[in-house]
Coordinates of C-alpha atoms in Angstrom, one line a residue:
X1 CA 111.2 94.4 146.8
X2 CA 108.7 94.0 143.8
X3 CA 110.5 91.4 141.6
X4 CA 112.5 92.2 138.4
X5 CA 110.3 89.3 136.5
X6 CA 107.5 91.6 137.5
X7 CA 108.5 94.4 135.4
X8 CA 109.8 92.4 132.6
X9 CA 106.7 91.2 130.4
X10 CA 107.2 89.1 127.5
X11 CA 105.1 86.1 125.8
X12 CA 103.8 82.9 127.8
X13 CA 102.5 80.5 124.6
X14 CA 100.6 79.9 121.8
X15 CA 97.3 79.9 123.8
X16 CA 95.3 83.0 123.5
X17 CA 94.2 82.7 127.1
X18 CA 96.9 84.6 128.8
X19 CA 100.5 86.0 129.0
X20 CA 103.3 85.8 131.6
X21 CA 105.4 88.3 132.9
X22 CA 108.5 87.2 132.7
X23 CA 111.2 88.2 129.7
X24 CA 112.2 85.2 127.5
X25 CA 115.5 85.5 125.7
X26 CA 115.0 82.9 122.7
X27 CA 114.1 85.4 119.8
X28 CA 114.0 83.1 117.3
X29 CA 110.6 82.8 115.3
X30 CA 110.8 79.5 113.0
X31 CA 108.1 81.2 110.5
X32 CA 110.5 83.8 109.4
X33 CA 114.6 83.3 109.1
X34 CA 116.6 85.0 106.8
X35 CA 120.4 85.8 106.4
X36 CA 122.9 88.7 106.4
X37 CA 121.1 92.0 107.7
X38 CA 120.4 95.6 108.0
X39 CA 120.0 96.2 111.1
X40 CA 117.2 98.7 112.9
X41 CA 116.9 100.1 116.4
X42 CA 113.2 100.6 117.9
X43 CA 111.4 104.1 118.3
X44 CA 112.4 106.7 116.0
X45 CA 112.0 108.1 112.1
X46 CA 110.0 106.0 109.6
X47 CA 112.0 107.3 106.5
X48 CA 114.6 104.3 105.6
X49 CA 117.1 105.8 103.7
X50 CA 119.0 103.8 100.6
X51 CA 121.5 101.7 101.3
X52 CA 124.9 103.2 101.9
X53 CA 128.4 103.0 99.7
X54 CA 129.9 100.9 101.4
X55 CA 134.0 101.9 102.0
X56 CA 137.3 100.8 103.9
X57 CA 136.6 102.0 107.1
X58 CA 139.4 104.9 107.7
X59 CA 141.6 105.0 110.2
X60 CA 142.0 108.7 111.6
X61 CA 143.8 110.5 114.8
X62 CA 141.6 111.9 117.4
X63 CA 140.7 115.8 116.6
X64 CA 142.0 118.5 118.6
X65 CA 138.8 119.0 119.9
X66 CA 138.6 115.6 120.8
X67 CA 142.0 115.9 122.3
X68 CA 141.3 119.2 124.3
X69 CA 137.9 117.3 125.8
X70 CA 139.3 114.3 127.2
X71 CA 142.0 115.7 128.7
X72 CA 139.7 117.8 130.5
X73 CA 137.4 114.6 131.6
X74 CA 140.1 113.0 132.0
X75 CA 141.5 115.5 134.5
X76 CA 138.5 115.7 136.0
X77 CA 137.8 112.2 136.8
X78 CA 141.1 111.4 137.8
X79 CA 141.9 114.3 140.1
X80 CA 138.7 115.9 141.1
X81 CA 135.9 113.4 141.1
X82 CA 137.0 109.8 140.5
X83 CA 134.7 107.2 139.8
X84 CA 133.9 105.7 143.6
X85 CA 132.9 101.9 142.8
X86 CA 135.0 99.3 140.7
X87 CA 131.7 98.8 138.8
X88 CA 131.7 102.2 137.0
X89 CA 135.1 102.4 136.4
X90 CA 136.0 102.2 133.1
X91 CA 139.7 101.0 133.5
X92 CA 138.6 98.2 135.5
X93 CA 135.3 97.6 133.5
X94 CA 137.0 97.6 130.5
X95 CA 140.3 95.7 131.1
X96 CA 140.6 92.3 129.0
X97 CA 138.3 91.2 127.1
X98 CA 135.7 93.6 128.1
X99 CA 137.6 96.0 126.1
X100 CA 136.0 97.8 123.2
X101 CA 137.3 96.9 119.7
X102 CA 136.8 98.6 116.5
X103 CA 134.7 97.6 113.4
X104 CA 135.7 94.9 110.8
X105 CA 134.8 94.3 107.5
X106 CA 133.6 91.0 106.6
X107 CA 137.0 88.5 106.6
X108 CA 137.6 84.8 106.0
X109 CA 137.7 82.3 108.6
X110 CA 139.9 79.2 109.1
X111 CA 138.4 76.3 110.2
X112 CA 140.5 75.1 113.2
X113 CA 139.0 71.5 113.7
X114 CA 136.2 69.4 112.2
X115 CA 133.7 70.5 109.6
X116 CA 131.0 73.0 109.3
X117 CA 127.5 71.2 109.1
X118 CA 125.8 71.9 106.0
X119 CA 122.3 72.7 107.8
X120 CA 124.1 75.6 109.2
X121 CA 124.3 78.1 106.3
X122 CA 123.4 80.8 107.4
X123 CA 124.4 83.6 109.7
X124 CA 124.7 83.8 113.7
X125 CA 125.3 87.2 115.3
X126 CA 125.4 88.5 118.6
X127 CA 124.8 91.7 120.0
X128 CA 127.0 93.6 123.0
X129 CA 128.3 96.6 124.4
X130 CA 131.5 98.2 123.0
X131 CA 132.3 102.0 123.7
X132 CA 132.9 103.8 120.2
X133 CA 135.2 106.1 122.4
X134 CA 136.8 104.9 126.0
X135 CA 135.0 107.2 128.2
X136 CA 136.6 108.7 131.2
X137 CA 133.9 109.3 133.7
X138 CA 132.0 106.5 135.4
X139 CA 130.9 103.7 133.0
X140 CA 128.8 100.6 133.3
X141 CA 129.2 97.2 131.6
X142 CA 126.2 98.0 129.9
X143 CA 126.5 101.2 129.0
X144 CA 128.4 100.3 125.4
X145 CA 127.7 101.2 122.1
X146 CA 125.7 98.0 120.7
X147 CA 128.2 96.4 118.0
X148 CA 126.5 92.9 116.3
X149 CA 129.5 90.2 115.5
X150 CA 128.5 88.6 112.7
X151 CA 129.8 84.9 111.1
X152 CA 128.0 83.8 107.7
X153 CA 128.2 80.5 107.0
X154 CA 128.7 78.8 103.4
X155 CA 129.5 75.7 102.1
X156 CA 131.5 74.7 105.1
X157 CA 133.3 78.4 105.1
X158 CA 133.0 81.1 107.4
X159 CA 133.6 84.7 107.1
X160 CA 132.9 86.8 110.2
X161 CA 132.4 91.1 110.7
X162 CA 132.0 93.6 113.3
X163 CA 130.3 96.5 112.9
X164 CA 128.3 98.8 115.5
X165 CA 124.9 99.6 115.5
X166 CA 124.2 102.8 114.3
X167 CA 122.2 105.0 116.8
X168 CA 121.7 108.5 116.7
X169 CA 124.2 108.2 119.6
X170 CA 126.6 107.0 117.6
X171 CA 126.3 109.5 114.8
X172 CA 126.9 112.8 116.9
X173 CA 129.9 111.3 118.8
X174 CA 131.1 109.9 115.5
X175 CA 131.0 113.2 113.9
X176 CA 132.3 115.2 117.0
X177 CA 135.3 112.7 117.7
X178 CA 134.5 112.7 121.1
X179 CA 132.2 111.2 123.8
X180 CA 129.3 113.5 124.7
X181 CA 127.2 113.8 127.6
X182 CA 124.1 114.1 127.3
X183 CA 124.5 112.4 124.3
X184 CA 120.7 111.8 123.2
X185 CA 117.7 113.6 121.6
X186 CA 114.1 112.3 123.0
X187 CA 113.0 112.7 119.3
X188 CA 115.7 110.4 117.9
X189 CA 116.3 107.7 120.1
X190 CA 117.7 107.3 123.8
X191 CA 118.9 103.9 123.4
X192 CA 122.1 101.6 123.0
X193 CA 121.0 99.1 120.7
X194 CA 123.5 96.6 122.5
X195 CA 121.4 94.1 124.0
X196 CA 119.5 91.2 121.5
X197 CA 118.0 90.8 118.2
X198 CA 114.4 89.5 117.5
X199 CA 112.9 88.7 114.2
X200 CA 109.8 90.4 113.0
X201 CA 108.0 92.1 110.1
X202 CA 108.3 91.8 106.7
X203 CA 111.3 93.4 105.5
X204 CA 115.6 92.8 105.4
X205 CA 118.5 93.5 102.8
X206 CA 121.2 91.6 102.6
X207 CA 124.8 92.6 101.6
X208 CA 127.8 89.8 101.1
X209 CA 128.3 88.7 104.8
X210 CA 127.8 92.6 106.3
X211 CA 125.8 94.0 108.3
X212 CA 124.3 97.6 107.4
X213 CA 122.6 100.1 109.4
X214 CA 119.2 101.5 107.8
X215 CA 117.6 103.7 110.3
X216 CA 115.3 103.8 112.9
X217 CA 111.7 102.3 113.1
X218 CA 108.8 103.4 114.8
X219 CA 105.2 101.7 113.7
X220 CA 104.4 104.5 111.5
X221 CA 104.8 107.1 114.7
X222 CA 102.9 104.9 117.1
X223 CA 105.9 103.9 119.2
X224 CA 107.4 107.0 120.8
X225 CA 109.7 105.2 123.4
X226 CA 111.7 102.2 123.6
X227 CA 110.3 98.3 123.4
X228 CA 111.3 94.7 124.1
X229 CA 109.0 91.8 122.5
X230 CA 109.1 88.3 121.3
X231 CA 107.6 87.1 118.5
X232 CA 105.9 83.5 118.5
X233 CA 104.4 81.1 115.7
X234 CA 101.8 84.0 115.3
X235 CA 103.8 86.3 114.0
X236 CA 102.8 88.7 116.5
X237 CA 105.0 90.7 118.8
X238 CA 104.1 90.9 122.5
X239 CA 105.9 93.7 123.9
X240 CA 106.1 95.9 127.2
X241 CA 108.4 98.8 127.8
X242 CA 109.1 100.8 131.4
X243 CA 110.7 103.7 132.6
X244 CA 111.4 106.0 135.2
X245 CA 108.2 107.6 134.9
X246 CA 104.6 106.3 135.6
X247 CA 103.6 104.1 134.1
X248 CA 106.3 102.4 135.0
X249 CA 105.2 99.5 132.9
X250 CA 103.4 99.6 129.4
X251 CA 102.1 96.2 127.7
X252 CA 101.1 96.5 123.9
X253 CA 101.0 94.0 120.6
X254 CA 102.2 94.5 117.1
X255 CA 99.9 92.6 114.8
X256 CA 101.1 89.9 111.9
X257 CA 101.2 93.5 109.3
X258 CA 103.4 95.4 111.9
X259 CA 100.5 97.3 113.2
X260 CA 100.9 98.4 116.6
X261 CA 98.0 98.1 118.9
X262 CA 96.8 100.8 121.9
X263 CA 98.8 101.0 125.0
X264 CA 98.2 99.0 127.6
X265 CA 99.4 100.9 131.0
X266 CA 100.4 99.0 134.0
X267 CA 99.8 101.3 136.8
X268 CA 99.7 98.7 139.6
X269 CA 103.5 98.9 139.9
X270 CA 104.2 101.4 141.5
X271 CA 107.4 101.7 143.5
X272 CA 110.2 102.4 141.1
X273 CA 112.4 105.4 142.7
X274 CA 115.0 106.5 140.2
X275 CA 115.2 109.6 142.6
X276 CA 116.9 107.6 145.2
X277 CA 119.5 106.6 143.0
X278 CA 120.3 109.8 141.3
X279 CA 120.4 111.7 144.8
X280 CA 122.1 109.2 146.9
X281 CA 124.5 107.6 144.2
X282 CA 123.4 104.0 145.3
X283 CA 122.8 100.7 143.3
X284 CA 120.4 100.7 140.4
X285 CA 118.8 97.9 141.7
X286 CA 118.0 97.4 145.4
X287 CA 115.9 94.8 147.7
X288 CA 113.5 96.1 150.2
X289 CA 112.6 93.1 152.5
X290 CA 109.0 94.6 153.4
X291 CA 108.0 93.3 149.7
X292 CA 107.6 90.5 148.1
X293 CA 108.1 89.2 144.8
X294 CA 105.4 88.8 142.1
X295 CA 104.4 87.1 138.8
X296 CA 102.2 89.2 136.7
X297 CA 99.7 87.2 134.2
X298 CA 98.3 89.0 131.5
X299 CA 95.7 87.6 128.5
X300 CA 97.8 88.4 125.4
X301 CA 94.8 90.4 123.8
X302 CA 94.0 92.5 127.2
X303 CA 92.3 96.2 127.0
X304 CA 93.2 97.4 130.2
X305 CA 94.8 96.8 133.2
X306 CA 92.4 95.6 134.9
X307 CA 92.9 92.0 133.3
X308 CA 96.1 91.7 134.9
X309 CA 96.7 89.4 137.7
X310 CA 99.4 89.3 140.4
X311 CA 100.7 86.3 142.1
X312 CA 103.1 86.7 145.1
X313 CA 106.1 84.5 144.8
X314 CA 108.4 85.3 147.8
X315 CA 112.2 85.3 147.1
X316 CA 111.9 84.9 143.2
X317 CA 114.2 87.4 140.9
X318 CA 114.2 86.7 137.6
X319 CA 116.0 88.1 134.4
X320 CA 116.3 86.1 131.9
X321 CA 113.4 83.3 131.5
X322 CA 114.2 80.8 130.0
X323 CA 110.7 79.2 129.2
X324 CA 107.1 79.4 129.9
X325 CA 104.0 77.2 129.1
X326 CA 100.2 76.0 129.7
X327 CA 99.1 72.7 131.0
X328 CA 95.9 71.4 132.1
X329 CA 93.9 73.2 129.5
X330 CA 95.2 76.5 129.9
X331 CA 94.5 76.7 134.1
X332 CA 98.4 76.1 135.2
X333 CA 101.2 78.3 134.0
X334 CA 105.0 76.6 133.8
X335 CA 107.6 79.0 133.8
X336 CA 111.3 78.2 133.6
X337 CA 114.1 80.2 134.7
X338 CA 117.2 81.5 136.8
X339 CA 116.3 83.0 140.3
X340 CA 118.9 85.3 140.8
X341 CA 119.8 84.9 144.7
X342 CA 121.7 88.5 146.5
X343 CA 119.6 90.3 143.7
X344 CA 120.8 93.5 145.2
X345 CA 124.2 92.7 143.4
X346 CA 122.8 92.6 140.0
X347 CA 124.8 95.6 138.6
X348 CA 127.4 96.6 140.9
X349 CA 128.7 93.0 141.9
X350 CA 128.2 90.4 139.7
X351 CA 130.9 88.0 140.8
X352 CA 128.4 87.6 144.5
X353 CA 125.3 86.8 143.0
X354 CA 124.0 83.3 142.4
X355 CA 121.6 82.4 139.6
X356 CA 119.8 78.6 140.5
X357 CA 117.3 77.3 137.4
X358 CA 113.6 76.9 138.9
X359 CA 110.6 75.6 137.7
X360 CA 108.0 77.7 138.7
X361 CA 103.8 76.5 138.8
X362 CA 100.9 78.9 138.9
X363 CA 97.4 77.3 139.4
X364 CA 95.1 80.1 137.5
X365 CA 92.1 78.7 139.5
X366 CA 93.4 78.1 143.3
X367 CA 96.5 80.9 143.1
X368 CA 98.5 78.3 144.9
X369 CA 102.5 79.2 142.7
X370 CA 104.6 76.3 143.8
X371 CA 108.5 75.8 143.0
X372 CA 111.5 73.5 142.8
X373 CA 114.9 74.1 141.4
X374 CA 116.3 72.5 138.5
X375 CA 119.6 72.7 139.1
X376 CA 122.2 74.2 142.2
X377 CA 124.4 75.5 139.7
X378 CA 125.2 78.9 138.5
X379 CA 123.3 79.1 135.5
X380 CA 122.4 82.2 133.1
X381 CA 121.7 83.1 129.0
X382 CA 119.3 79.9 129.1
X383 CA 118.2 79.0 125.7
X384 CA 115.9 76.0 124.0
X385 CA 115.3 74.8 120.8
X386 CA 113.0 77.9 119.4
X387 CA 110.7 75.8 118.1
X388 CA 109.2 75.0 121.5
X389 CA 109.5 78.7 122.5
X390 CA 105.2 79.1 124.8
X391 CA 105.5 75.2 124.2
X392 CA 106.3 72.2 126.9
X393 CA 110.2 71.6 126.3
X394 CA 112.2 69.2 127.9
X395 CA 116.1 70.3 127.3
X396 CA 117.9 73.6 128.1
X397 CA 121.4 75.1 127.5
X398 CA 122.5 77.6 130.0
X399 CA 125.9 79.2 130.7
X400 CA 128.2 78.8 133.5
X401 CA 128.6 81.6 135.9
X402 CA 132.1 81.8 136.9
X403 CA 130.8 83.9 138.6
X404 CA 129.2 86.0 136.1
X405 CA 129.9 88.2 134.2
X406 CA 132.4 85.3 133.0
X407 CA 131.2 82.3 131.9
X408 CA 133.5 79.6 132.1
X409 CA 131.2 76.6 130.1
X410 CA 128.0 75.6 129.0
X411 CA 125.7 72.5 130.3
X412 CA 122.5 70.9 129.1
X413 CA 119.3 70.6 131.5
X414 CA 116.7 67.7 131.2
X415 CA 114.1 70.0 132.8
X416 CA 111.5 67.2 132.1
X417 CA 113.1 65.1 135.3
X418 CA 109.9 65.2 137.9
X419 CA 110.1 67.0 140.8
X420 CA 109.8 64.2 143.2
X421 CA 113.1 63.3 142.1
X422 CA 114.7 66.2 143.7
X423 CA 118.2 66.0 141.8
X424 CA 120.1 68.1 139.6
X425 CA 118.9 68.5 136.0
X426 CA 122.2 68.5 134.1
X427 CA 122.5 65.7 131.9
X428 CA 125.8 67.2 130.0
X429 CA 128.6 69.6 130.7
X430 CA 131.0 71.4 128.5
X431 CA 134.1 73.3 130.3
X432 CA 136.3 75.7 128.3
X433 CA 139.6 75.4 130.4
X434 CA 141.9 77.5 132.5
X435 CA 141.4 81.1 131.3
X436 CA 138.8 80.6 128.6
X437 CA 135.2 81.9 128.9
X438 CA 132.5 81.5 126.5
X439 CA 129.0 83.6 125.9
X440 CA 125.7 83.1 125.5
X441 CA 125.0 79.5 123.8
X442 CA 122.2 79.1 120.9
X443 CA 121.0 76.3 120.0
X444 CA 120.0 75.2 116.1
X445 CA 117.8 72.4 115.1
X446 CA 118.6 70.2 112.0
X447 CA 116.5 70.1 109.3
X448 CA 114.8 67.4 109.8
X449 CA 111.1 67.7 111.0
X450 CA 111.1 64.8 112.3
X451 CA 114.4 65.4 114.3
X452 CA 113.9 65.0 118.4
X453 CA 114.1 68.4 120.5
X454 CA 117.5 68.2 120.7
X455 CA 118.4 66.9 117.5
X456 CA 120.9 69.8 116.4
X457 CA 123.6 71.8 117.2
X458 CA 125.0 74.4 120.0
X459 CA 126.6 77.4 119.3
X460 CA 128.9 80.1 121.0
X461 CA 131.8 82.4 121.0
X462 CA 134.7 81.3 123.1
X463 CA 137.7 83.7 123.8
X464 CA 140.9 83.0 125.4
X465 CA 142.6 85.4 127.7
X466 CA 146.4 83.4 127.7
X467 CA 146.3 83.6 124.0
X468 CA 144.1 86.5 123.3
X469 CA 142.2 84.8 120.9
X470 CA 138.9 84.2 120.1
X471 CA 137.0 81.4 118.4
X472 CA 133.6 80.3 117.2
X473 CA 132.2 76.9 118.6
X474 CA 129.6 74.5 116.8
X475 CA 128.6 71.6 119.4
X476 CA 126.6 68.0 119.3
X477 CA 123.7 69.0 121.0
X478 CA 122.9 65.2 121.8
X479 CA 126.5 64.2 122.5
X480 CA 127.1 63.4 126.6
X481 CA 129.7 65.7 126.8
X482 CA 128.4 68.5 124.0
X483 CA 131.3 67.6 121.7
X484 CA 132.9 69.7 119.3
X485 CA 131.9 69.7 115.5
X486 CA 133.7 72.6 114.6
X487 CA 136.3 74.8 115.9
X488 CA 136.6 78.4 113.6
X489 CA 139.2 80.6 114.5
X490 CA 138.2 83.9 114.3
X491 CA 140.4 87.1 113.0
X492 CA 140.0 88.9 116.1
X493 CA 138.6 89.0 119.4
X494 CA 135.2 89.3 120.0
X495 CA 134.5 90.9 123.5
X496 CA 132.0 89.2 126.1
X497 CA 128.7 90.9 125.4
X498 CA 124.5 89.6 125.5
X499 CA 122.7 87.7 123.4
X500 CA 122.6 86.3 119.9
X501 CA 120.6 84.7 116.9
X502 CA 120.7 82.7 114.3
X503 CA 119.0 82.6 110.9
X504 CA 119.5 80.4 107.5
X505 CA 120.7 81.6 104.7
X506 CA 117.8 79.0 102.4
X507 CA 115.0 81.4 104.0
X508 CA 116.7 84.3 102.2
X509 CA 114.3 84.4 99.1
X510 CA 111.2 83.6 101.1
X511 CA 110.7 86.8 103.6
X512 CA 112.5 89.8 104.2
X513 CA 112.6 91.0 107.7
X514 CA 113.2 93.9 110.3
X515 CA 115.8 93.0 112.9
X516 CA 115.0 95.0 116.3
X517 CA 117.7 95.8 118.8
X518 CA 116.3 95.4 122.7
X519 CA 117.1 98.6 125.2
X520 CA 117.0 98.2 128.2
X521 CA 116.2 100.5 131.2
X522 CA 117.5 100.0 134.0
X523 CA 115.4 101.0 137.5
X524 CA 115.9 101.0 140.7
X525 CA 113.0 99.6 142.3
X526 CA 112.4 100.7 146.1

C-alpha cells in the first residue's frame, strides 16, 4: 500500500529548499506563546461573535424526544443490527477511562508532591475525543466530540477546566438533546475538533483559566475544507488537507498576515478507495502488498505538482513524525519517526500493532533513502524540545505503547547515538505502575537561552484505573530516571485522548493568537 506518511504532509525545516511529507506533531512555535484561550476550529464563517456570558453550566434531564430517539437506536442496535467489531462498539470503546465526561469550570488544584517551577506559568491543554451524548450505533475511538483539558499555572498554583469544543456539531445535538446522524452541514464545518492545537496568527482572548469557544475560521473564504499545518520560526503555516475525493491530497501555505496561498493539488496519489470500505464494511485502513511505501518531498513555496518528488521506502508507515531536517547543505533529508509495523491494525486493533522509532535518510541527489531504528520499543506521541522543530535535535520523548491505545510510561531517546552503534536509543525511562497509563508527554524548555536541548521540563496527564483518579505530572527532563517535580492532583478524571500544548502565561501581552483544532480524515487507501 501507498504509505500513510505519504498522505500526511507537514513542514521539513527552516530551509526554503524543500518540504517533507510526513506529519509532525510538535505544534509549538517559540515566536508566538500566549495563555488561556478561545479556541477556533478550521473552515467555516469569518464573523467572530463577542465573547459569551459566561454561566454555571446547568444540569438538565434528557428531553422526551431525546428519550423516544435513543430508545429507538438503542433498540435497533441492540436487537436488529449490532455493532459487529469490538472496535466500533461503544460499550466496549467507551468503558474506563475512555469514557466521556462532562464540562468543568475552571477549579483549584492541590499540589500532591514537590513544587511547581516558576518558568512554568502558563497554561498546558490537551485535546481528545469525548462523546457529548453516548451514542448507540457503531462508534470509533476517534469519533468524539473534541473537549481541550486545560491546567493554568500561577505562582506555584494550578487550576484546571474542561470544556468541549464548540463545533457546529456540537450546537445542533446540543440544542436537540440528542445524537444525530448526519449530524453536519458542508457549509458549516464537518469536523470534530478533537485532535491537536497549533499556534498561529495574530489574535487570542483570554478569560480567568477558561477556555471559550469563538467561532469558526476560514482565511477570509479561502479555505472551504478542513486543514492540518505546522507553523515554524517563519510564522508561516505549511498545510495539506485530503479526502475521499480527488485530489486526494491538497498542499497550500498561509503567509506571516494569515493569507492563504493557491491550492496546490496532489494528483499523483491516487489509490484511496473509500468505496470499498462503505460497501464491504472493512477496515479504514488496509495494506495492499503489490505497493510500496513512499516519501513525498515538496519545496515549501511549490506552484504545482509537478515539483513534487517521490521516494519509495518499502515497509515504512508512519503517523506521527516526530522530526525532520537538512544536512549537507540542503541535499540529505533526516526524518525521525515511529514505523508503525501490522499497519493494517491501525484502527480496528490497536493493541497488535507495533510502532519502532527510525531514522530515516533521503539523498536529494542519488535517491538512495536509507534507514536504521532507534529504538525496538513500542514508542508513539514523540515530541522534542520545539525549539529545534525542521532543526538537527538530539533528544526525544515518546510514550509507551502498552500496547496502544494505553500508554503505560514515557522514555527519553538520544537519537544523536550513530548508527554504527546499532543499540537502543533510550537513555531514560519513566513507568507509571500497575494500572496507571499516561498520555502524550510535552516537553518545556527553561528560560534560559543558554539552557542545553534538554534543559527543561516533561509534562503529562497520568490517570489511575484502581483509584479512578487522575493527575497532572511535571518531570526533570535531564534527570536519569525523568524524576518527578510535581505531582497535581486533579478534580476529576481526564480521559485518554491526543495531543497537547503548552504556552506561557509572560507572552500574554506581547501577541494574541488563533488556536486551530486538527481534523482528521480518515481513508482507506487500496
Amino acid at each position: 500500500m501507498d504509505a500513510l506518511s505519504s498522505t500526511f504532509l507537514s513542514t521539513l525545516s527552516q530551509h526554503p529548499k524543500s518540504l517533507l511529507s510526513f506529519n509532525n506533531n510538535n505544534y509549538y512555535s517559540p515566536n508566538t506563546s500566549s495563555f488561556t484561550l478561545k479556541v477556533f476550529s478550521i473552515g467555516g464563517e469569518e464573523p467572530i461573535p463577542s465573547p459569551p456570558k459566561r454561566e454555571p453550566i446547568p444540569s438538565r434531564k434528557p428531553s422526551f424526544p431525546s428519550n423516544i430517539f435513543n430508545a429507538f437506536d438503542d433498540f435497533v442496535n441492540t436487537y436488529i443490527d449490532p455493532p459487529r467489531k469490538s472496535c466500533v462498539d461503544p460499550k466496549y470503546v467507551l468503558s474506563d477511562n475512555f469514557a466521556p465526561v462532562d464540562e468543568l469550570p475552571p477549579t483549584e488544584c492541590k499540589v500532591m508532591e514537590g513544587s511547581l517551577p516558576s518558568c512554568l506559568d502558563g497554561t498546558y491543554i490537551r485535546n481528545g475525543p469525548n462523546p457529548q451524548y453516548l451514542p448507540c450505533g457503531p462508534y470509533h475511538l476517534f469519533d468524539g466530540d473534541g473537549m481541550l483539558h486545560s491546567i493554568k499555572i500561577s505562582q506555584g498554583k494550578a487550576m484546571f477546566c474542561s470544556r468541549f469544543v464548540k463545533t457546529y456539531k456540537y450546537y445542533i445535538e446540543n440544542e436537540a438533546d440528542f445524537q444525530i446522524i448526519p449530524n453536519f452541514n458542508p457549509t458549516n464545518g464537518v469536523g470534530l475538533a478533537n485532535t491537536s492545537l497549533a499556534l498561529f496568527g495574530d489574535k487570542l482572548f483570554a478569560l480567568d483559566g477558561d477556555i471559550i469557544t469563538l467561532g469558526r475560521h476560514n482565511f477570509n473564504g479561502k479555505l472551504v475544507r478542513s486543514m492540518t499545518a505546522h507553523d515554524p520560526k517563519t510564522n508561516e503555516a505549511f498545510a495539506y488537507r485530503y479526502g475521499p475525493f480527488p485530489p486526494f491530497l491538497t498542499y497550500f501555505r498561509v503567509d506571516p498576515n494569515g493569507i492563504k496561498t493557491l491550492d496546490v493539488p496532489i494528483f499523483s496519489i491516487k489509490r484511496m478507495n473509500p468505496i470499498k470500505f462503505i460497501l464491504t464494511g472493512g477496515s479504514l485502513v488496509g495494506m495492499n502488498s503489490r505497493k510500496i511505501s513512499r516519501l513525498g518531498v515538496i519545496p515549501r513555496y511549490a506552484k504545482d505538482e509537478s515539483e513534487m518528488r517521490w521516494f519509495d521506502v518499502p515497509g515504512f508507515n508512519n503517523l506521527h513524525a516526530i522530526n525532520a531536517w537538512e544536512e549537507v547543505g540542503g541535499d540529505t533529508i533526516v526524518l525521525v519517526a515511529p514505523n508503525i509495523l501490522s499497519v493494517e491494525h491501525t484502527l480496528e486493533r490497536m493493541d497488535m500493532i507495533h510502532e519502532c522509532v527510525e531514522k530515516v535518510k533521503i539523498n536529494l541527489n542519488s535517491g538512495v533513502v536509507s534507514r536504521h531504528p532507534i529504538s525496538t520499543r513500542n514508542l508513539d506521541f514523540g515530541v522534542i524540545n520545539p525549539t529545534y522543530v525542521g532543526k538537527k535535535n538530539k533528544y526525544v520523548y515518546a510514550a509507551i505503547g502498552y500496547p496502544p491505545p494505553k500508554l503505560s510510561g514515557i522514555v527519553k531517546l538520544d537519537v544523536s547515538i550513530a548508527e554504527v552503534d546499532r543499540r537502543d536509543c533510550i537513555v531514560a525511562c519513566k513507568i507509571f505502575g500497575e494500572g496507571c497509563f499516561c498520555g502524550e508527554p510535552f516537553f518545556v524548555a527553561k528560560n534560559n537561552l543558554e539552557a542545553d536541548e534538554d534543559d527543561g521540563y516533561v509534562m503529562l496527564y497520568v490517570h489511575s484505573e484502581k483509584t479512578g483518579e487522575s493527575n497532572f505530572l511535571v518531570m526533570d527532563a535531564t534527570s536519569p530516571n525523568l524524576d518527578i517535580v510535581a505531582n497535581v492532583k486533579l478534580p476529576r478524571r481526564v480521559p485518554y485522548g491526543f495531543h497537547g500544548i503548552f504556552v506561557r502565561e509572560s507572552d500574554l501581552n506581547k501577541v494574541c493568537i488563533y488556536i486551530y483544532i486538527y481534523i482528521y480524515i480518515y481513508i482507506y487507501i487500496s
